[in-house]
Amino acid sequence: MIRAIRESDIEDYLVRRANALSGEVRKVKWIGRRGAPDRVVMLPGSRLYWVELKRPGEQAEPHQAREHLRMRRLGQQVFVVDSLDAVDLLLR
């Protein structure tokens, strides 16, 4: 029986791929800020991405989408990642 991919599987893959590129992934705790992305990906060359991880096919909740938009308006790169392929696209 094939097991469905979980959010934690996508997170593990993101960490492995970022590490393979000499990067780092950190889990972020936001105090007093609902909806902010829960991971930051730091890659060589000053590349920094905020990442919200979701199960396959799942989208950001409305409060998360609003916070992501606020961050994008400030020039931040925010991504919602729901698959291994999306991780590959982000890190290429």
Tab-separated table of C-alpha atoms in Angstrom:
chain	number	residue	atom	x	y	z
A	1	MET	CA	0.000	0.000	0.000
A	2	ILE	CA	1.319	3.445	-0.942
A	3	ARG	CA	1.315	6.026	1.836
A	4	ALA	CA	0.112	9.543	1.060
A	5	ILE	CA	2.731	12.270	1.211
A	6	ARG	CA	2.484	14.278	4.420
A	7	GLU	CA	3.527	17.851	5.135
A	8	SER	CA	6.427	16.476	7.202
A	9	ASP	CA	7.667	14.511	4.162
A	10	ILE	CA	7.743	17.735	2.138
A	11	GLU	CA	9.545	19.513	4.979
A	12	ASP	CA	12.165	16.764	5.230
A	13	TYR	CA	12.726	16.943	1.473
A	14	LEU	CA	13.020	20.755	1.582
A	15	VAL	CA	15.673	20.512	4.313
A	16	ARG	CA	17.645	17.811	2.457
A	17	ARG	CA	17.573	19.740	-0.826
A	18	ALA	CA	18.538	23.061	0.794
A	19	ASN	CA	21.386	21.386	2.688
A	20	ALA	CA	22.613	19.813	-0.563
A	21	LEU	CA	22.860	23.360	-1.952
A	22	SER	CA	24.879	24.475	1.124
A	23	GLY	CA	21.805	26.215	2.473
A	24	GLU	CA	19.887	26.127	5.732
A	25	VAL	CA	16.218	25.859	6.700
A	26	ARG	CA	14.912	27.209	9.981
A	27	LYS	CA	11.540	26.803	11.627
A	28	VAL	CA	10.254	30.224	12.644
A	29	LYS	CA	8.061	31.015	15.646
A	30	TRP	CA	6.124	34.261	15.315
A	31	ILE	CA	4.981	35.950	18.492
A	32	GLY	CA	1.732	37.835	18.074
A	33	ARG	CA	1.572	37.273	14.301
A	34	ARG	CA	-0.950	34.790	12.912
A	35	GLY	CA	-0.512	33.449	9.412
A	36	ALA	CA	3.163	34.131	8.872
A	37	PRO	CA	5.201	31.441	7.062
A	38	ASP	CA	6.679	28.781	9.310
A	39	ARG	CA	10.027	28.226	7.560
A	40	VAL	CA	12.808	30.412	6.248
A	41	VAL	CA	15.168	29.007	3.604
A	42	MET	CA	18.602	30.623	3.352
A	43	LEU	CA	20.742	29.805	0.330
A	44	PRO	CA	24.165	31.012	-0.817
A	45	GLY	CA	24.155	34.243	-2.763
A	46	SER	CA	21.856	36.022	-0.285
A	47	ARG	CA	18.804	34.079	-1.449
A	48	LEU	CA	16.179	34.017	1.279
A	49	TYR	CA	12.698	32.514	0.933
A	50	TRP	CA	9.803	32.371	3.390
A	51	VAL	CA	7.984	29.059	2.999
A	52	GLU	CA	4.583	27.886	4.156
A	53	LEU	CA	4.413	24.100	3.911
A	54	LYS	CA	1.134	22.349	3.143
A	55	ARG	CA	-0.085	18.851	2.370
A	56	PRO	CA	-0.476	18.104	-1.355
A	57	GLY	CA	-3.343	20.106	-2.820
A	58	GLU	CA	-3.795	22.239	0.291
A	59	GLN	CA	-3.671	26.035	0.020
A	60	ALA	CA	-2.913	28.796	2.496
A	61	GLU	CA	-5.768	29.702	4.827
A	62	PRO	CA	-7.233	33.191	4.239
A	63	HIS	CA	-5.423	34.678	7.262
A	64	GLN	CA	-2.155	33.167	6.001
A	65	ALA	CA	-2.693	34.505	2.471
A	66	ARG	CA	-3.256	38.005	3.912
A	67	GLU	CA	-0.024	37.861	5.909
A	68	HIS	CA	1.898	36.501	2.914
A	69	LEU	CA	0.599	39.422	0.830
A	70	ARG	CA	1.723	41.911	3.499
A	71	MET	CA	5.193	40.390	3.423
A	72	ARG	CA	5.339	40.381	-0.396
A	73	ARG	CA	4.405	44.063	-0.431
A	74	LEU	CA	7.553	44.618	1.666
A	75	GLY	CA	9.651	42.826	-0.949
A	76	GLN	CA	9.796	39.423	0.720
A	77	GLN	CA	9.663	36.226	-1.320
A	78	VAL	CA	6.919	34.048	0.172
A	79	PHE	CA	5.959	30.639	-1.217
A	80	VAL	CA	3.340	28.045	-0.366
A	81	VAL	CA	4.850	24.620	-1.070
A	82	ASP	CA	2.638	21.531	-1.251
A	83	SER	CA	4.728	18.950	-3.106
A	84	LEU	CA	8.217	17.616	-3.717
A	85	ASP	CA	8.055	19.064	-7.238
A	86	ALA	CA	7.256	22.492	-5.769
A	87	VAL	CA	10.370	22.200	-3.578
A	88	ASP	CA	12.442	21.428	-6.679
A	89	LEU	CA	10.967	24.427	-8.530
A	90	LEU	CA	11.680	26.731	-5.596
A	91	LEU	CA	15.298	25.636	-5.230
A	92	ARG	CA	16.359	25.436	-8.840
